[in-house]
Amino acid sequence: MTLATRIPKRSRLGEACYPVTSQWIAHGASLDLSTRGASPIAHKGLMAILGGGRGCQLRTDASVCAIWIPLRGRVQIGSDGDSLLHVGEARVTEADAGAHAIGRGNSLWVVLLGRPSAWRHVMQGQFGIPLMDASLIPARHAIDIDLRRRTLGLARAIASGEGIDMAADNVVERLLTLQAGFADAIGRCAGRTYAQRRQVFVRLQRVRNYLTANCHLEIDNDELARLANYSPCHFIRAFGAVYGETPHAFLVRQRLARATRLLRVGMLAINEVAAESGFETASAFSRSFRQRFGMTPGSARRRGEPVDALAG
């Protein structure tokens, strides 16, 4: 049985079977986790970090997988500075040659991170997930009430220094349940075995996450195909088969999502919102916005409605 077809359950009720260390990064402070020396990231198990306030930063040169959840404000993830995570979203990142995050505004955010081997230990030992599925899938998830409640519990546990293991366990359990929802999409991927189909899905998810983070930039299919290790034609077919839309259609949706956030802030003119969201002209932006929402950007701003560009 695979992660994509099961709801993860704890191996031992009421007890976490892996160590969780914690750190709290205060307003304006920085936490640098190095692989050299007696750093918590160098040991077995996960690390739970709470960032609070403007400008708090986290850096590590370790290859870690992580779950990022903002509770207030925004958190910018990645050395390229292009990936902003907002309240209501959770992001899962793959193992990379280092991680960098910085809080924006009066932010409050939580991250659970660990080496791939630590996550395998957690997913297999605590939740009984088979080895072929014992790795996180890179993704953005909408946060439901349950996950927000569990994340708030983890934030309180880090702040108090009590009950961190079980609070972290609660967040991981809910996140793995959300990741189990990828079952249908994995089933639509090409491949003779489940392992091959899952790997194809991970490659396509990298592209999808890249589009979300960089939707304001000029991006062509050749670049995306290289990222997924496909030929351009094969990439477009594979993306459409799995997600039910073309890469361009998904890109436009992400640009509209970015634009609606900028419209709500109200600081930029319509043509500036269009440019900041990746549209070539203000007229192209207005046309796409009207087609999607049945109103102009100006009308949406005047009405003050919280348009959700990702709905449907």
mmCIF file of C-alpha atoms in Angstrom:
data_model
loop_
_atom_site.group_PDB
_atom_site.id
_atom_site.type_symbol
_atom_site.label_atom_id
_atom_site.label_comp_id
_atom_site.label_asym_id
_atom_site.label_seq_id
_atom_site.Cartn_x
_atom_site.Cartn_y
_atom_site.Cartn_z
ATOM 1 C CA MET A 1 0.000 0.000 0.000
ATOM 2 C CA THR A 2 1.378 3.461 -0.890
ATOM 3 C CA LEU A 3 1.161 6.942 0.554
ATOM 4 C CA ALA A 4 -1.023 7.936 -2.371
ATOM 5 C CA THR A 5 -3.652 5.368 -1.458
ATOM 6 C CA ARG A 6 -3.687 5.486 2.319
ATOM 7 C CA ILE A 7 -4.256 7.916 5.152
ATOM 8 C CA PRO A 8 -1.132 7.883 7.366
ATOM 9 C CA LYS A 9 -1.600 6.707 10.939
ATOM 10 C CA ARG A 10 0.742 6.874 13.878
ATOM 11 C CA SER A 11 2.587 3.693 14.753
ATOM 12 C CA ARG A 12 2.134 4.328 18.481
ATOM 13 C CA LEU A 13 -0.800 6.325 19.763
ATOM 14 C CA GLY A 14 0.074 9.359 21.840
ATOM 15 C CA GLU A 15 3.842 9.068 21.366
ATOM 16 C CA ALA A 16 6.236 10.378 18.736
ATOM 17 C CA CYS A 17 9.035 7.953 17.916
ATOM 18 C CA TYR A 18 11.543 10.482 16.547
ATOM 19 C CA PRO A 19 13.415 13.367 18.191
ATOM 20 C CA VAL A 20 12.395 16.964 17.460
ATOM 21 C CA THR A 21 14.642 19.849 18.418
ATOM 22 C CA SER A 22 13.412 23.432 18.285
ATOM 23 C CA GLN A 23 14.531 27.027 17.862
ATOM 24 C CA TRP A 24 12.785 30.377 18.065
ATOM 25 C CA ILE A 25 13.957 33.228 15.801
ATOM 26 C CA ALA A 26 12.883 36.571 17.208
ATOM 27 C CA HIS A 27 12.245 39.885 15.422
ATOM 28 C CA GLY A 28 15.242 40.875 13.305
ATOM 29 C CA ALA A 29 17.334 37.890 14.442
ATOM 30 C CA SER A 30 19.059 35.320 12.243
ATOM 31 C CA LEU A 31 19.597 31.590 12.707
ATOM 32 C CA ASP A 32 22.415 29.985 10.735
ATOM 33 C CA LEU A 33 22.425 26.193 10.821
ATOM 34 C CA SER A 34 25.690 24.784 9.549
ATOM 35 C CA THR A 35 26.499 21.178 8.758
ATOM 36 C CA ARG A 36 29.797 21.724 10.552
ATOM 37 C CA GLY A 37 29.965 21.579 14.307
ATOM 38 C CA ALA A 38 27.325 20.615 16.850
ATOM 39 C CA SER A 39 24.329 21.874 14.906
ATOM 40 C CA PRO A 40 20.889 20.315 15.482
ATOM 41 C CA ILE A 41 20.445 19.889 11.731
ATOM 42 C CA ALA A 42 23.421 17.526 11.670
ATOM 43 C CA HIS A 43 21.670 14.987 13.897
ATOM 44 C CA LYS A 44 18.961 12.410 13.318
ATOM 45 C CA GLY A 45 15.411 13.664 13.632
ATOM 46 C CA LEU A 46 13.505 16.791 12.678
ATOM 47 C CA MET A 47 13.877 20.408 13.699
ATOM 48 C CA ALA A 48 10.950 22.735 14.407
ATOM 49 C CA ILE A 49 11.608 26.448 14.032
ATOM 50 C CA LEU A 50 9.356 29.390 14.862
ATOM 51 C CA GLY A 51 10.091 32.713 13.161
ATOM 52 C CA GLY A 52 8.448 35.849 14.480
ATOM 53 C CA GLY A 53 8.665 39.501 13.475
ATOM 54 C CA ARG A 54 10.002 41.469 10.542
ATOM 55 C CA GLY A 55 13.305 40.387 9.078
ATOM 56 C CA CYS A 56 13.864 37.183 11.051
ATOM 57 C CA GLN A 57 16.033 34.906 8.914
ATOM 58 C CA LEU A 58 16.912 31.232 8.642
ATOM 59 C CA ARG A 59 19.872 29.904 6.695
ATOM 60 C CA THR A 60 21.306 26.418 6.374
ATOM 61 C CA ASP A 61 23.864 24.855 4.071
ATOM 62 C CA ALA A 62 22.471 21.378 4.758
ATOM 63 C CA SER A 63 20.441 19.407 2.225
ATOM 64 C CA VAL A 64 17.039 19.424 3.912
ATOM 65 C CA CYS A 65 13.387 18.793 3.088
ATOM 66 C CA ALA A 66 10.960 21.135 4.802
ATOM 67 C CA ILE A 67 7.344 22.035 5.520
ATOM 68 C CA TRP A 68 6.804 25.818 5.646
ATOM 69 C CA ILE A 69 3.627 27.337 7.109
ATOM 70 C CA PRO A 70 3.054 31.090 7.663
ATOM 71 C CA LEU A 71 0.546 31.963 10.378
ATOM 72 C CA ARG A 72 0.779 35.731 9.957
ATOM 73 C CA GLY A 73 2.354 37.962 7.343
ATOM 74 C CA ARG A 74 4.519 36.383 4.659
ATOM 75 C CA VAL A 75 7.685 34.331 4.470
ATOM 76 C CA GLN A 76 10.064 34.468 1.528
ATOM 77 C CA ILE A 77 11.652 31.109 0.785
ATOM 78 C CA GLY A 78 14.622 30.418 -1.446
ATOM 79 C CA SER A 79 17.920 32.003 -2.337
ATOM 80 C CA ASP A 80 16.444 33.446 -5.545
ATOM 81 C CA GLY A 81 14.068 35.590 -3.513
ATOM 82 C CA ASP A 82 11.116 34.856 -5.797
ATOM 83 C CA SER A 83 8.959 32.600 -3.652
ATOM 84 C CA LEU A 84 6.615 34.380 -1.253
ATOM 85 C CA LEU A 85 4.391 32.203 0.882
ATOM 86 C CA HIS A 86 1.207 33.800 2.211
ATOM 87 C CA VAL A 87 -1.137 33.006 5.077
ATOM 88 C CA GLY A 88 -3.460 30.190 4.025
ATOM 89 C CA GLU A 89 -0.717 28.283 2.198
ATOM 90 C CA ALA A 90 1.745 25.584 3.165
ATOM 91 C CA ARG A 91 4.761 24.725 1.067
ATOM 92 C CA VAL A 92 6.748 21.500 0.933
ATOM 93 C CA THR A 93 10.284 21.855 -0.435
ATOM 94 C CA GLU A 94 12.645 19.141 -1.618
ATOM 95 C CA ALA A 95 16.167 18.530 -0.412
ATOM 96 C CA ASP A 96 18.382 21.283 -1.754
ATOM 97 C CA ALA A 97 21.931 22.435 -1.192
ATOM 98 C CA GLY A 98 20.781 24.872 1.454
ATOM 99 C CA ALA A 99 17.720 26.853 2.480
ATOM 100 C CA HIS A 100 17.119 30.535 3.123
ATOM 101 C CA ALA A 101 13.961 32.104 4.513
ATOM 102 C CA ILE A 102 13.107 35.588 5.725
ATOM 103 C CA GLY A 103 9.952 36.908 7.356
ATOM 104 C CA ARG A 104 8.207 39.825 5.638
ATOM 105 C CA GLY A 105 6.048 42.249 7.544
ATOM 106 C CA ASN A 106 4.938 41.380 11.056
ATOM 107 C CA SER A 107 5.283 37.713 10.229
ATOM 108 C CA LEU A 108 4.861 34.529 12.232
ATOM 109 C CA TRP A 109 5.827 31.265 10.577
ATOM 110 C CA VAL A 110 6.740 27.689 11.365
ATOM 111 C CA VAL A 111 9.039 25.318 9.515
ATOM 112 C CA LEU A 112 9.684 21.625 10.107
ATOM 113 C CA LEU A 113 12.884 20.527 8.434
ATOM 114 C CA GLY A 114 15.177 17.537 8.310
ATOM 115 C CA ARG A 115 17.491 15.568 6.103
ATOM 116 C CA PRO A 116 15.908 13.115 3.635
ATOM 117 C CA SER A 117 17.061 10.229 5.829
ATOM 118 C CA ALA A 118 15.291 11.780 8.825
ATOM 119 C CA TRP A 119 12.050 12.162 6.897
ATOM 120 C CA ARG A 120 12.285 8.533 5.741
ATOM 121 C CA HIS A 121 12.679 7.473 9.352
ATOM 122 C CA VAL A 122 9.661 9.538 10.390
ATOM 123 C CA MET A 123 7.415 8.441 7.530
ATOM 124 C CA GLN A 124 8.297 4.757 7.813
ATOM 125 C CA GLY A 125 8.729 4.406 11.556
ATOM 126 C CA GLN A 126 5.956 6.682 12.769
ATOM 127 C CA PHE A 127 3.353 6.402 10.030
ATOM 128 C CA GLY A 128 4.103 3.030 8.421
ATOM 129 C CA ILE A 129 4.605 4.471 4.938
ATOM 130 C CA PRO A 130 6.455 2.164 2.473
ATOM 131 C CA LEU A 131 10.012 3.060 1.447
ATOM 132 C CA MET A 132 9.010 3.988 -2.122
ATOM 133 C CA ASP A 133 6.716 6.686 -0.713
ATOM 134 C CA ALA A 134 8.839 7.790 2.235
ATOM 135 C CA SER A 135 9.750 11.200 0.848
ATOM 136 C CA LEU A 136 7.857 14.473 0.688
ATOM 137 C CA ILE A 137 6.406 15.619 -2.633
ATOM 138 C CA PRO A 138 7.239 19.256 -3.465
ATOM 139 C CA ALA A 139 3.955 21.145 -3.433
ATOM 140 C CA ARG A 140 1.863 24.043 -2.208
ATOM 141 C CA HIS A 141 -1.177 23.114 -0.150
ATOM 142 C CA ALA A 142 -4.126 25.226 0.905
ATOM 143 C CA ILE A 143 -4.280 25.240 4.705
ATOM 144 C CA ASP A 144 -7.525 24.001 6.194
ATOM 145 C CA ILE A 145 -8.763 24.757 9.707
ATOM 146 C CA ASP A 146 -7.343 21.501 11.061
ATOM 147 C CA LEU A 147 -3.811 22.125 9.771
ATOM 148 C CA ARG A 148 -3.867 25.733 10.997
ATOM 149 C CA ARG A 149 -4.967 24.578 14.449
ATOM 150 C CA ARG A 150 -2.199 21.990 14.577
ATOM 151 C CA THR A 151 0.390 24.522 13.385
ATOM 152 C CA LEU A 152 -0.690 27.014 16.046
ATOM 153 C CA GLY A 153 -0.239 24.220 18.589
ATOM 154 C CA LEU A 154 3.288 23.630 17.320
ATOM 155 C CA ALA A 155 4.082 27.356 17.486
ATOM 156 C CA ARG A 156 2.923 27.464 21.109
ATOM 157 C CA ALA A 157 4.951 24.345 21.920
ATOM 158 C CA ILE A 158 8.125 25.871 20.457
ATOM 159 C CA ALA A 159 7.539 29.116 22.360
ATOM 160 C CA SER A 160 6.967 27.287 25.656
ATOM 161 C CA GLY A 161 9.483 24.506 25.116
ATOM 162 C CA GLU A 162 6.912 21.870 26.093
ATOM 163 C CA GLY A 163 5.150 19.166 24.081
ATOM 164 C CA ILE A 164 7.157 19.835 20.923
ATOM 165 C CA ASP A 165 7.441 16.194 19.802
ATOM 166 C CA MET A 166 3.703 15.540 19.754
ATOM 167 C CA ALA A 167 2.856 18.967 18.338
ATOM 168 C CA ALA A 168 5.259 18.362 15.447
ATOM 169 C CA ASP A 169 3.803 14.881 14.994
ATOM 170 C CA ASN A 170 0.320 16.379 14.641
ATOM 171 C CA VAL A 171 1.445 18.741 11.870
ATOM 172 C CA VAL A 172 3.307 16.015 9.966
ATOM 173 C CA GLU A 173 0.313 13.670 10.185
ATOM 174 C CA ARG A 174 -2.050 16.239 8.683
ATOM 175 C CA LEU A 175 0.408 17.269 5.969
ATOM 176 C CA LEU A 176 0.945 13.657 4.905
ATOM 177 C CA THR A 177 -2.824 13.244 4.681
ATOM 178 C CA LEU A 178 -2.952 16.212 2.292
ATOM 179 C CA GLN A 179 -0.137 14.704 0.229
ATOM 180 C CA ALA A 180 -2.106 11.465 -0.018
ATOM 181 C CA GLY A 181 -4.537 13.469 -2.163
ATOM 182 C CA PHE A 182 -2.051 13.288 -5.048
ATOM 183 C CA ALA A 183 -3.116 9.690 -5.762
ATOM 184 C CA ASP A 184 -5.196 10.445 -8.867
ATOM 185 C CA ALA A 185 -2.585 12.770 -10.365
ATOM 186 C CA ILE A 186 0.178 10.187 -9.858
ATOM 187 C CA GLY A 187 -2.050 7.602 -11.512
ATOM 188 C CA ARG A 188 -2.279 9.793 -14.625
ATOM 189 C CA CYS A 189 1.500 9.963 -14.994
ATOM 190 C CA ALA A 190 3.358 7.848 -17.525
ATOM 191 C CA GLY A 191 5.340 4.860 -16.280
ATOM 192 C CA ARG A 192 5.116 1.099 -16.058
ATOM 193 C CA THR A 193 5.555 0.995 -12.285
ATOM 194 C CA TYR A 194 4.229 3.092 -9.435
ATOM 195 C CA ALA A 195 7.759 4.252 -8.594
ATOM 196 C CA GLN A 196 8.234 5.535 -12.152
ATOM 197 C CA ARG A 197 4.874 7.332 -12.143
ATOM 198 C CA ARG A 198 5.637 8.948 -8.802
ATOM 199 C CA GLN A 199 9.001 10.189 -10.052
ATOM 200 C CA VAL A 200 7.341 11.697 -13.124
ATOM 201 C CA PHE A 201 4.863 13.474 -10.867
ATOM 202 C CA VAL A 202 7.672 14.887 -8.705
ATOM 203 C CA ARG A 203 9.367 16.261 -11.841
ATOM 204 C CA LEU A 204 6.156 17.908 -12.984
ATOM 205 C CA GLN A 205 5.546 19.316 -9.507
ATOM 206 C CA ARG A 206 8.943 21.015 -9.652
ATOM 207 C CA VAL A 207 7.827 22.787 -12.804
ATOM 208 C CA ARG A 208 4.457 23.721 -11.332
ATOM 209 C CA ASN A 209 6.093 25.153 -8.217
ATOM 210 C CA TYR A 210 8.596 27.044 -10.355
ATOM 211 C CA LEU A 211 5.752 28.589 -12.361
ATOM 212 C CA THR A 212 3.972 29.638 -9.178
ATOM 213 C CA ALA A 213 7.079 31.288 -7.738
ATOM 214 C CA ASN A 214 8.141 32.978 -10.973
ATOM 215 C CA CYS A 215 4.843 33.740 -12.718
ATOM 216 C CA HIS A 216 5.783 37.430 -13.048
ATOM 217 C CA LEU A 217 8.737 36.524 -15.304
ATOM 218 C CA GLU A 218 8.906 35.650 -18.985
ATOM 219 C CA ILE A 219 8.988 31.855 -19.138
ATOM 220 C CA ASP A 220 8.947 29.657 -22.244
ATOM 221 C CA ASN A 221 8.109 25.977 -22.639
ATOM 222 C CA ASP A 222 11.669 25.048 -23.598
ATOM 223 C CA GLU A 223 12.894 26.270 -20.216
ATOM 224 C CA LEU A 224 10.160 24.350 -18.399
ATOM 225 C CA ALA A 225 10.808 21.196 -20.416
ATOM 226 C CA ARG A 226 14.484 21.284 -19.428
ATOM 227 C CA LEU A 227 13.489 21.659 -15.797
ATOM 228 C CA ALA A 228 11.320 18.533 -16.095
ATOM 229 C CA ASN A 229 13.931 16.699 -18.187
ATOM 230 C CA TYR A 230 11.532 16.322 -21.119
ATOM 231 C CA SER A 231 11.423 17.398 -24.737
ATOM 232 C CA PRO A 232 9.091 20.420 -25.189
ATOM 233 C CA CYS A 233 6.347 18.429 -26.940
ATOM 234 C CA HIS A 234 6.495 15.561 -24.464
ATOM 235 C CA PHE A 235 6.448 18.006 -21.554
ATOM 236 C CA ILE A 236 3.294 19.816 -22.739
ATOM 237 C CA ARG A 237 1.475 16.498 -23.255
ATOM 238 C CA ALA A 238 2.562 15.131 -19.858
ATOM 239 C CA PHE A 239 1.599 18.331 -18.019
ATOM 240 C CA GLY A 240 -1.819 18.434 -19.651
ATOM 241 C CA ALA A 241 -2.500 14.757 -18.966
ATOM 242 C CA VAL A 242 -1.728 15.111 -15.258
ATOM 243 C CA TYR A 243 -3.178 18.540 -14.445
ATOM 244 C CA GLY A 244 -5.888 18.921 -17.069
ATOM 245 C CA GLU A 245 -4.556 22.234 -18.404
ATOM 246 C CA THR A 246 -1.588 23.513 -20.380
ATOM 247 C CA PRO A 247 1.451 25.059 -18.697
ATOM 248 C CA HIS A 248 0.430 28.429 -20.185
ATOM 249 C CA ALA A 249 -3.088 28.212 -18.741
ATOM 250 C CA PHE A 250 -1.647 27.421 -15.303
ATOM 251 C CA LEU A 251 0.811 30.309 -15.652
ATOM 252 C CA VAL A 252 -2.010 32.748 -16.436
ATOM 253 C CA ARG A 253 -3.933 31.551 -13.360
ATOM 254 C CA GLN A 254 -0.892 32.185 -11.175
ATOM 255 C CA ARG A 255 -0.432 35.641 -12.678
ATOM 256 C CA LEU A 256 -4.058 36.427 -11.903
ATOM 257 C CA ALA A 257 -3.579 35.156 -8.356
ATOM 258 C CA ARG A 258 -0.603 37.469 -7.929
ATOM 259 C CA ALA A 259 -2.552 40.356 -9.470
ATOM 260 C CA THR A 260 -5.516 39.955 -7.120
ATOM 261 C CA ARG A 261 -3.205 40.092 -4.110
ATOM 262 C CA LEU A 262 -1.665 43.305 -5.456
ATOM 263 C CA LEU A 263 -5.114 44.770 -6.139
ATOM 264 C CA ARG A 264 -6.156 44.150 -2.548
ATOM 265 C CA VAL A 265 -3.117 46.041 -1.271
ATOM 266 C CA GLY A 266 -4.261 49.038 -3.336
ATOM 267 C CA MET A 267 -0.846 50.708 -3.654
ATOM 268 C CA LEU A 268 -0.256 50.179 -7.386
ATOM 269 C CA ALA A 269 -2.052 51.504 -10.438
ATOM 270 C CA ILE A 270 -3.751 48.932 -12.698
ATOM 271 C CA ASN A 271 -0.998 49.112 -15.319
ATOM 272 C CA GLU A 272 1.614 48.631 -12.568
ATOM 273 C CA VAL A 273 -0.268 45.592 -11.236
ATOM 274 C CA ALA A 274 -0.281 44.170 -14.768
ATOM 275 C CA ALA A 275 3.472 44.631 -15.150
ATOM 276 C CA GLU A 276 4.261 43.273 -11.689
ATOM 277 C CA SER A 277 2.138 40.187 -12.395
ATOM 278 C CA GLY A 278 3.844 39.284 -15.679
ATOM 279 C CA PHE A 279 1.285 40.558 -18.209
ATOM 280 C CA GLU A 280 2.734 42.236 -21.284
ATOM 281 C CA THR A 281 0.184 45.057 -21.313
ATOM 282 C CA ALA A 282 -2.567 46.450 -19.099
ATOM 283 C CA SER A 283 -5.116 45.567 -21.786
ATOM 284 C CA ALA A 284 -3.971 41.926 -21.846
ATOM 285 C CA PHE A 285 -4.302 41.846 -18.060
ATOM 286 C CA SER A 286 -7.786 43.406 -18.110
ATOM 287 C CA ARG A 287 -8.936 40.980 -20.791
ATOM 288 C CA SER A 288 -7.719 37.922 -18.879
ATOM 289 C CA PHE A 289 -9.171 39.266 -15.623
ATOM 290 C CA ARG A 290 -12.581 39.893 -17.181
ATOM 291 C CA GLN A 291 -12.633 36.444 -18.793
ATOM 292 C CA ARG A 292 -11.814 34.841 -15.445
ATOM 293 C CA PHE A 293 -13.970 36.891 -13.067
ATOM 294 C CA GLY A 294 -16.556 38.669 -15.206
ATOM 295 C CA MET A 295 -15.413 42.147 -14.161
ATOM 296 C CA THR A 296 -12.524 44.528 -14.783
ATOM 297 C CA PRO A 297 -9.631 44.880 -12.331
ATOM 298 C CA GLY A 298 -10.791 48.407 -11.546
ATOM 299 C CA SER A 299 -14.306 47.209 -10.729
ATOM 300 C CA ALA A 300 -12.938 44.470 -8.476
ATOM 301 C CA ARG A 301 -10.801 46.993 -6.603
ATOM 302 C CA ARG A 302 -13.682 49.443 -6.153
ATOM 303 C CA ARG A 303 -16.018 46.709 -4.906
ATOM 304 C CA GLY A 304 -13.356 45.496 -2.493
ATOM 305 C CA GLU A 305 -14.318 41.860 -3.008
ATOM 306 C CA PRO A 306 -11.802 39.194 -2.000
ATOM 307 C CA VAL A 307 -11.573 37.604 -5.442
ATOM 308 C CA ASP A 308 -9.956 34.177 -5.276
ATOM 309 C CA ALA A 309 -7.990 33.718 -8.488
ATOM 310 C CA LEU A 310 -7.353 30.063 -7.712
ATOM 311 C CA ALA A 311 -10.994 29.066 -7.387
ATOM 312 C CA GLY A 312 -12.288 26.549 -9.865
#
